[in-house]
Short mmCIF file of N, CA and C in Angstrom, two decimals:
data_model
loop_
_atom_site.label_atom_id
_atom_site.label_comp_id
_atom_site.label_asym_id
_atom_site.label_seq_id
_atom_site.Cartn_x
_atom_site.Cartn_y
_atom_site.Cartn_z
N MET V 1262 123.03 121.10 70.63
CA MET V 1262 122.69 120.46 71.91
C MET V 1262 122.98 118.95 71.80
N THR V 1263 123.73 118.44 72.74
CA THR V 1263 124.08 117.00 72.76
C THR V 1263 122.97 116.23 73.39
N GLN V 1264 122.55 115.18 72.72
CA GLN V 1264 121.50 114.33 73.27
C GLN V 1264 122.09 113.45 74.37
N GLN V 1265 121.32 113.27 75.44
CA GLN V 1265 121.76 112.41 76.56
C GLN V 1265 121.90 111.02 76.05
N PRO V 1266 123.00 110.30 76.42
CA PRO V 1266 123.08 108.90 76.00
C PRO V 1266 122.10 108.07 76.83
N TYR V 1267 121.55 107.14 76.21
CA TYR V 1267 120.64 106.22 76.88
C TYR V 1267 121.25 104.86 77.03
N PRO V 1268 120.96 104.20 78.16
CA PRO V 1268 121.38 102.78 78.26
C PRO V 1268 120.51 101.95 77.27
N ARG V 1269 120.99 100.76 77.01
CA ARG V 1269 120.20 99.88 76.16
C ARG V 1269 118.80 99.64 76.68
N SER V 1270 117.96 99.24 75.81
CA SER V 1270 116.58 98.92 76.18
C SER V 1270 116.52 97.74 77.13
N PRO V 1271 115.54 97.78 78.03
CA PRO V 1271 115.34 96.62 78.91
C PRO V 1271 115.05 95.33 78.06
N LYS V 1272 114.62 95.55 76.84
CA LYS V 1272 114.28 94.43 75.94
C LYS V 1272 115.52 93.75 75.36
N ALA V 1273 116.68 94.42 75.47
CA ALA V 1273 117.96 93.83 74.96
C ALA V 1273 118.32 92.69 75.90
N LEU V 1274 118.34 91.47 75.37
CA LEU V 1274 118.61 90.31 76.21
C LEU V 1274 120.11 89.99 76.22
N LEU V 1275 120.58 89.63 77.40
CA LEU V 1275 121.95 89.16 77.56
C LEU V 1275 121.84 87.83 78.29
N GLY V 1276 122.23 86.74 77.64
CA GLY V 1276 122.02 85.43 78.23
C GLY V 1276 120.55 85.08 78.43
N GLY V 1277 119.70 85.70 77.60
CA GLY V 1277 118.28 85.49 77.69
C GLY V 1277 117.62 86.34 78.77
N ILE V 1278 118.39 87.18 79.45
CA ILE V 1278 117.91 87.95 80.60
C ILE V 1278 117.63 89.39 80.22
N ALA V 1279 116.38 89.80 80.38
CA ALA V 1279 116.01 91.17 80.11
C ALA V 1279 116.65 92.07 81.17
N HIS V 1280 116.95 93.27 80.75
CA HIS V 1280 117.46 94.34 81.65
C HIS V 1280 118.89 94.21 82.04
N LEU V 1281 119.52 93.06 81.90
CA LEU V 1281 120.92 92.92 82.35
C LEU V 1281 121.88 93.81 81.53
N ALA V 1282 121.72 93.85 80.17
CA ALA V 1282 122.52 94.72 79.37
C ALA V 1282 122.29 96.18 79.73
N ARG V 1283 121.06 96.51 80.03
CA ARG V 1283 120.73 97.88 80.41
C ARG V 1283 121.39 98.25 81.71
N LEU V 1284 121.37 97.34 82.72
CA LEU V 1284 122.00 97.61 83.98
C LEU V 1284 123.54 97.83 83.78
N ILE V 1285 124.15 97.08 82.95
CA ILE V 1285 125.60 97.25 82.66
C ILE V 1285 125.81 98.69 82.08
N ASP V 1286 124.97 99.03 81.12
CA ASP V 1286 125.09 100.40 80.56
C ASP V 1286 124.85 101.49 81.58
N LYS V 1287 123.87 101.26 82.49
CA LYS V 1287 123.55 102.31 83.48
C LYS V 1287 124.72 102.47 84.42
N ILE V 1288 125.37 101.39 84.81
CA ILE V 1288 126.54 101.49 85.70
C ILE V 1288 127.62 102.29 85.02
N ARG V 1289 127.94 101.95 83.76
CA ARG V 1289 129.00 102.63 83.03
C ARG V 1289 128.66 104.13 82.82
N LEU V 1290 127.44 104.38 82.38
CA LEU V 1290 127.05 105.78 82.13
C LEU V 1290 126.98 106.64 83.38
N ARG V 1291 126.54 106.02 84.47
CA ARG V 1291 126.47 106.77 85.75
C ARG V 1291 127.86 107.15 86.24
N HIS V 1292 128.78 106.20 86.13
CA HIS V 1292 130.10 106.47 86.65
C HIS V 1292 130.91 107.37 85.72
N ALA V 1293 130.44 107.50 84.47
CA ALA V 1293 131.05 108.47 83.53
C ALA V 1293 130.40 109.84 83.70
N GLY V 1294 129.41 109.96 84.61
CA GLY V 1294 128.75 111.23 84.83
C GLY V 1294 127.75 111.58 83.72
N GLN V 1295 127.29 110.60 82.96
CA GLN V 1295 126.36 110.87 81.89
C GLN V 1295 124.91 110.70 82.19
N ILE V 1296 124.60 109.94 83.22
CA ILE V 1296 123.24 109.84 83.74
C ILE V 1296 123.27 109.87 85.24
N GLN V 1297 122.40 110.62 85.83
CA GLN V 1297 122.35 110.70 87.28
C GLN V 1297 120.87 110.54 87.76
N ASP V 1298 119.94 110.82 86.92
CA ASP V 1298 118.53 110.87 87.36
C ASP V 1298 117.79 109.56 87.14
N TYR V 1299 118.46 108.52 86.88
CA TYR V 1299 117.82 107.21 86.67
C TYR V 1299 117.69 106.49 87.98
N ASN V 1300 116.64 105.65 88.14
CA ASN V 1300 116.58 104.68 89.24
C ASN V 1300 117.89 103.87 89.12
N TYR V 1301 118.45 103.55 90.27
CA TYR V 1301 119.76 102.92 90.19
C TYR V 1301 119.94 101.83 91.30
N ILE V 1302 120.11 100.65 90.86
CA ILE V 1302 120.50 99.43 91.61
C ILE V 1302 119.57 99.07 92.77
N THR V 1303 119.23 99.99 93.66
CA THR V 1303 118.48 99.62 94.82
C THR V 1303 116.95 99.72 94.66
N VAL V 1304 116.52 100.11 93.48
CA VAL V 1304 115.06 100.27 93.23
C VAL V 1304 114.74 99.80 91.81
N GLY V 1305 113.44 99.68 91.58
CA GLY V 1305 112.96 99.40 90.26
C GLY V 1305 113.44 98.11 89.65
N PHE V 1306 113.52 98.10 88.33
CA PHE V 1306 113.97 96.91 87.59
C PHE V 1306 115.38 96.47 87.98
N ASP V 1307 116.23 97.42 88.35
CA ASP V 1307 117.60 97.07 88.74
C ASP V 1307 117.53 96.16 89.96
N LYS V 1308 116.80 96.55 90.96
CA LYS V 1308 116.71 95.72 92.19
C LYS V 1308 116.06 94.41 91.90
N TYR V 1309 115.00 94.43 91.10
CA TYR V 1309 114.28 93.22 90.72
C TYR V 1309 115.25 92.25 90.03
N LEU V 1310 116.08 92.76 89.15
CA LEU V 1310 117.09 91.90 88.45
C LEU V 1310 118.16 91.36 89.43
N VAL V 1311 118.70 92.26 90.26
CA VAL V 1311 119.75 91.84 91.18
C VAL V 1311 119.21 90.74 92.13
N ASP V 1312 117.97 90.94 92.57
CA ASP V 1312 117.37 89.96 93.47
C ASP V 1312 117.16 88.65 92.74
N PHE V 1313 116.67 88.72 91.50
CA PHE V 1313 116.43 87.46 90.75
C PHE V 1313 117.75 86.75 90.52
N LEU V 1314 118.78 87.44 90.20
CA LEU V 1314 120.08 86.80 89.89
C LEU V 1314 120.83 86.36 91.16
N GLY V 1315 120.46 86.95 92.31
CA GLY V 1315 121.10 86.61 93.55
C GLY V 1315 122.55 87.06 93.59
N ILE V 1316 122.77 88.25 93.02
CA ILE V 1316 124.14 88.79 93.05
C ILE V 1316 124.21 89.99 93.99
N ASP V 1317 125.39 90.26 94.48
CA ASP V 1317 125.66 91.46 95.25
C ASP V 1317 125.79 92.68 94.32
N ALA V 1318 124.91 93.64 94.51
CA ALA V 1318 124.88 94.76 93.56
C ALA V 1318 126.18 95.56 93.55
N GLN V 1319 126.79 95.78 94.74
CA GLN V 1319 128.03 96.53 94.79
C GLN V 1319 129.18 95.75 94.11
N SER V 1320 129.21 94.47 94.34
CA SER V 1320 130.27 93.65 93.69
C SER V 1320 130.08 93.63 92.19
N PHE V 1321 128.83 93.55 91.73
CA PHE V 1321 128.59 93.61 90.25
C PHE V 1321 128.99 94.97 89.69
N GLU V 1322 128.64 96.02 90.40
CA GLU V 1322 129.01 97.35 89.95
C GLU V 1322 130.51 97.44 89.80
N GLN V 1323 131.29 96.96 90.80
CA GLN V 1323 132.73 97.02 90.75
C GLN V 1323 133.27 96.16 89.57
N ARG V 1324 132.65 95.02 89.36
CA ARG V 1324 133.08 94.16 88.25
C ARG V 1324 132.84 94.85 86.89
N VAL V 1325 131.69 95.45 86.72
CA VAL V 1325 131.42 96.17 85.48
C VAL V 1325 132.44 97.29 85.29
N LEU V 1326 132.71 98.00 86.35
CA LEU V 1326 133.65 99.16 86.20
C LEU V 1326 135.07 98.70 85.98
N ALA V 1327 135.39 97.49 86.32
CA ALA V 1327 136.70 96.93 86.02
C ALA V 1327 136.91 96.66 84.54
N GLY V 1328 135.81 96.63 83.77
CA GLY V 1328 135.90 96.45 82.34
C GLY V 1328 135.47 95.09 81.91
N GLY V 1329 135.41 94.91 80.61
CA GLY V 1329 135.05 93.61 80.08
C GLY V 1329 133.84 93.70 79.15
N MET V 1330 133.69 92.67 78.33
CA MET V 1330 132.63 92.59 77.39
C MET V 1330 131.39 92.00 78.09
N ASP V 1331 130.25 92.19 77.47
CA ASP V 1331 129.02 91.68 78.03
C ASP V 1331 129.13 90.19 78.42
N GLU V 1332 129.70 89.41 77.53
CA GLU V 1332 129.79 87.98 77.79
C GLU V 1332 130.60 87.63 79.02
N GLU V 1333 131.68 88.43 79.24
CA GLU V 1333 132.48 88.23 80.46
C GLU V 1333 131.69 88.59 81.71
N LEU V 1334 130.88 89.64 81.59
CA LEU V 1334 130.07 90.08 82.76
C LEU V 1334 128.99 89.03 83.02
N LEU V 1335 128.46 88.44 81.95
CA LEU V 1335 127.47 87.39 82.13
C LEU V 1335 128.07 86.17 82.82
N VAL V 1336 129.28 85.83 82.46
CA VAL V 1336 129.99 84.73 83.14
C VAL V 1336 130.13 85.03 84.60
N TRP V 1337 130.48 86.31 84.96
CA TRP V 1337 130.60 86.70 86.35
C TRP V 1337 129.26 86.51 87.08
N VAL V 1338 128.18 86.94 86.43
CA VAL V 1338 126.85 86.83 87.05
C VAL V 1338 126.56 85.35 87.32
N LYS V 1339 126.80 84.50 86.36
CA LYS V 1339 126.51 83.09 86.50
C LYS V 1339 127.39 82.43 87.58
N SER V 1340 128.58 82.94 87.75
CA SER V 1340 129.51 82.39 88.74
C SER V 1340 129.27 82.90 90.13
N ASN V 1341 128.67 84.06 90.26
CA ASN V 1341 128.56 84.71 91.54
C ASN V 1341 127.12 84.84 92.05
N GLY V 1342 126.20 84.34 91.32
CA GLY V 1342 124.80 84.42 91.74
C GLY V 1342 124.17 83.08 91.80
N ARG V 1343 122.82 83.04 91.94
CA ARG V 1343 122.14 81.80 91.92
C ARG V 1343 122.14 81.29 90.51
N LYS V 1344 121.71 80.05 90.31
CA LYS V 1344 121.77 79.44 89.01
C LYS V 1344 120.36 79.17 88.50
N PRO V 1345 119.61 80.19 88.03
CA PRO V 1345 118.26 79.91 87.52
C PRO V 1345 118.33 79.06 86.25
N SER V 1346 117.32 78.26 86.07
CA SER V 1346 117.22 77.44 84.86
C SER V 1346 116.82 78.35 83.65
N GLU V 1347 117.03 77.82 82.47
CA GLU V 1347 116.61 78.58 81.28
C GLU V 1347 115.14 78.89 81.32
N GLN V 1348 114.35 77.97 81.84
CA GLN V 1348 112.91 78.19 81.97
C GLN V 1348 112.59 79.32 82.95
N GLU V 1349 113.30 79.30 84.09
CA GLU V 1349 113.11 80.40 85.04
C GLU V 1349 113.50 81.75 84.44
N ILE V 1350 114.60 81.77 83.69
CA ILE V 1350 115.03 83.02 83.07
C ILE V 1350 114.01 83.48 82.08
N ALA V 1351 113.47 82.58 81.26
CA ALA V 1351 112.46 82.92 80.27
C ALA V 1351 111.22 83.48 80.92
N GLN V 1352 110.78 82.80 81.97
CA GLN V 1352 109.57 83.27 82.70
C GLN V 1352 109.80 84.62 83.36
N TRP V 1353 110.92 84.82 83.96
CA TRP V 1353 111.25 86.11 84.63
C TRP V 1353 111.28 87.20 83.60
N THR V 1354 112.00 86.95 82.49
CA THR V 1354 112.13 87.94 81.43
C THR V 1354 110.76 88.34 80.90
N GLN V 1355 109.92 87.33 80.61
CA GLN V 1355 108.57 87.64 80.09
C GLN V 1355 107.78 88.44 81.08
N ALA V 1356 107.84 88.08 82.37
CA ALA V 1356 107.13 88.81 83.40
C ALA V 1356 107.62 90.30 83.48
N LEU V 1357 108.91 90.48 83.43
CA LEU V 1357 109.44 91.82 83.47
C LEU V 1357 108.98 92.69 82.29
N LEU V 1358 109.06 92.08 81.10
CA LEU V 1358 108.72 92.83 79.90
C LEU V 1358 107.21 93.11 79.83
N ALA V 1359 106.37 92.31 80.48
CA ALA V 1359 104.94 92.49 80.44
C ALA V 1359 104.39 93.25 81.62
N SER V 1360 105.25 93.64 82.57
CA SER V 1360 104.72 94.23 83.80
C SER V 1360 104.24 95.66 83.60
N GLY V 1361 103.10 95.89 84.20
CA GLY V 1361 102.51 97.22 84.20
C GLY V 1361 102.15 97.59 85.64
N PRO V 1362 101.52 98.75 85.79
CA PRO V 1362 101.14 99.14 87.14
C PRO V 1362 100.12 98.14 87.77
N LYS V 1363 100.38 97.79 89.01
CA LYS V 1363 99.55 96.74 89.63
C LYS V 1363 98.55 97.28 90.67
N ASP V 1364 98.69 98.55 91.05
CA ASP V 1364 97.75 99.11 92.04
C ASP V 1364 97.54 100.61 91.69
N ASP V 1365 96.70 101.22 92.48
CA ASP V 1365 96.36 102.64 92.22
C ASP V 1365 97.56 103.55 92.28
N ALA V 1366 98.42 103.34 93.29
CA ALA V 1366 99.60 104.16 93.46
C ALA V 1366 100.52 103.99 92.25
N ALA V 1367 100.72 102.79 91.80
CA ALA V 1367 101.59 102.50 90.67
C ALA V 1367 100.96 103.11 89.37
N HIS V 1368 99.68 103.02 89.25
CA HIS V 1368 99.00 103.58 88.12
C HIS V 1368 99.21 105.11 88.07
N ARG V 1369 99.16 105.78 89.22
CA ARG V 1369 99.40 107.21 89.28
C ARG V 1369 100.85 107.53 88.87
N ARG V 1370 101.83 106.72 89.34
CA ARG V 1370 103.23 106.92 88.97
C ARG V 1370 103.39 106.74 87.44
N PHE V 1371 102.69 105.73 86.92
CA PHE V 1371 102.72 105.44 85.47
C PHE V 1371 102.20 106.66 84.69
N GLN V 1372 101.06 107.19 85.11
CA GLN V 1372 100.47 108.37 84.46
C GLN V 1372 101.36 109.58 84.58
N ASP V 1373 101.99 109.73 85.76
CA ASP V 1373 102.93 110.86 85.99
C ASP V 1373 104.10 110.73 85.04
N ARG V 1374 104.63 109.52 84.84
CA ARG V 1374 105.73 109.35 83.87
C ARG V 1374 105.33 109.73 82.50
N LEU V 1375 104.13 109.31 82.09
CA LEU V 1375 103.65 109.67 80.74
C LEU V 1375 103.47 111.16 80.64
N GLN V 1376 102.95 111.81 81.65
CA GLN V 1376 102.80 113.28 81.63
C GLN V 1376 104.18 113.96 81.50
N GLY V 1377 105.18 113.46 82.23
CA GLY V 1377 106.50 114.03 82.14
C GLY V 1377 107.11 113.86 80.75
N ILE V 1378 106.88 112.73 80.11
CA ILE V 1378 107.34 112.52 78.72
C ILE V 1378 106.61 113.49 77.76
N ALA V 1379 105.32 113.64 77.97
CA ALA V 1379 104.55 114.56 77.12
C ALA V 1379 105.04 115.99 77.31
N ASN V 1380 105.33 116.34 78.55
CA ASN V 1380 105.87 117.72 78.83
C ASN V 1380 107.20 117.95 78.13
N LYS V 1381 108.10 116.95 78.21
CA LYS V 1381 109.41 117.06 77.55
C LYS V 1381 109.28 117.25 76.04
N ARG V 1382 108.28 116.61 75.47
CA ARG V 1382 108.04 116.70 74.05
C ARG V 1382 107.17 117.84 73.63
N GLY V 1383 106.57 118.50 74.61
CA GLY V 1383 105.69 119.63 74.32
C GLY V 1383 104.38 119.17 73.65
N VAL V 1384 103.87 118.04 74.05
CA VAL V 1384 102.65 117.54 73.43
C VAL V 1384 101.68 117.07 74.55
N ALA V 1385 100.47 116.79 74.13
CA ALA V 1385 99.47 116.25 75.07
C ALA V 1385 99.76 114.76 75.27
N VAL V 1386 99.43 114.25 76.47
CA VAL V 1386 99.59 112.83 76.74
C VAL V 1386 98.81 111.99 75.72
N SER V 1387 97.65 112.47 75.30
CA SER V 1387 96.83 111.74 74.33
C SER V 1387 97.51 111.56 72.97
N SER V 1388 98.50 112.38 72.69
CA SER V 1388 99.19 112.23 71.40
C SER V 1388 100.35 111.21 71.44
N LEU V 1389 100.72 110.75 72.63
CA LEU V 1389 101.76 109.76 72.76
C LEU V 1389 101.23 108.39 72.34
N PRO V 1390 102.10 107.47 71.88
CA PRO V 1390 101.64 106.12 71.59
C PRO V 1390 101.06 105.51 72.86
N ALA V 1391 100.02 104.71 72.69
CA ALA V 1391 99.42 104.02 73.84
C ALA V 1391 100.36 102.98 74.35
N VAL V 1392 100.63 103.00 75.64
CA VAL V 1392 101.52 102.01 76.29
C VAL V 1392 100.83 101.50 77.53
N THR V 1393 101.18 100.26 77.88
CA THR V 1393 100.58 99.62 79.05
C THR V 1393 101.64 99.01 79.99
N THR V 1394 102.88 98.96 79.58
CA THR V 1394 103.92 98.34 80.39
C THR V 1394 104.95 99.38 80.81
N TRP V 1395 105.64 99.07 81.92
CA TRP V 1395 106.74 99.96 82.36
C TRP V 1395 107.85 99.98 81.35
N VAL V 1396 108.11 98.85 80.69
CA VAL V 1396 109.18 98.81 79.70
C VAL V 1396 108.84 99.76 78.54
N ASP V 1397 107.57 99.77 78.13
CA ASP V 1397 107.18 100.66 77.08
C ASP V 1397 107.28 102.10 77.47
N VAL V 1398 107.06 102.43 78.73
CA VAL V 1398 107.26 103.80 79.21
C VAL V 1398 108.75 104.17 79.07
N ILE V 1399 109.61 103.27 79.46
CA ILE V 1399 111.04 103.48 79.26
C ILE V 1399 111.39 103.69 77.80
N GLU V 1400 110.83 102.83 76.93
CA GLU V 1400 111.11 102.93 75.50
C GLU V 1400 110.65 104.31 75.00
N LEU V 1401 109.45 104.72 75.43
CA LEU V 1401 108.89 105.99 75.02
C LEU V 1401 109.75 107.13 75.52
N ASP V 1402 110.16 107.13 76.78
CA ASP V 1402 110.95 108.18 77.38
C ASP V 1402 112.27 108.27 76.69
N GLU V 1403 112.88 107.19 76.27
CA GLU V 1403 114.22 107.18 75.69
C GLU V 1403 114.16 107.23 74.14
N GLU V 1404 112.97 107.60 73.65
CA GLU V 1404 112.79 107.88 72.22
C GLU V 1404 113.03 106.64 71.31
N ARG V 1405 112.67 105.47 71.84
CA ARG V 1405 112.70 104.28 70.97
C ARG V 1405 111.30 103.88 70.56
N LEU V 1406 110.30 104.57 71.09
CA LEU V 1406 108.88 104.37 70.71
C LEU V 1406 108.29 105.71 70.27
#
């Protein structure tokens, strides 16, 4: 059985920006037909990142699919989006990496994700590592935790 390829961790920084390397991977993997069930560009961390960077999601997707190394794609982002300061980037990255469920509905979605991971592994939720952030749920789901 072939294991599904995973995009990079949201913790992998590109230009100090969390989730950017992951979004690049998600675009490539999705268009290669290797992931379809992931939140994609218009929701979740993808949308949060696109909004923070002030880039057009479709244009970025086209640029990624045209090819290039991470650094070239970072240059495109910096040239085609807003120009956040290093401090803004650091604050945004820290906030993204530390974010957890903020209300009852989000807490239920968080618990549902954990239950889904436990079901995939054939274990009880209580046997999973304790996590409190959305990033850690991703890490857990993609077998990095």
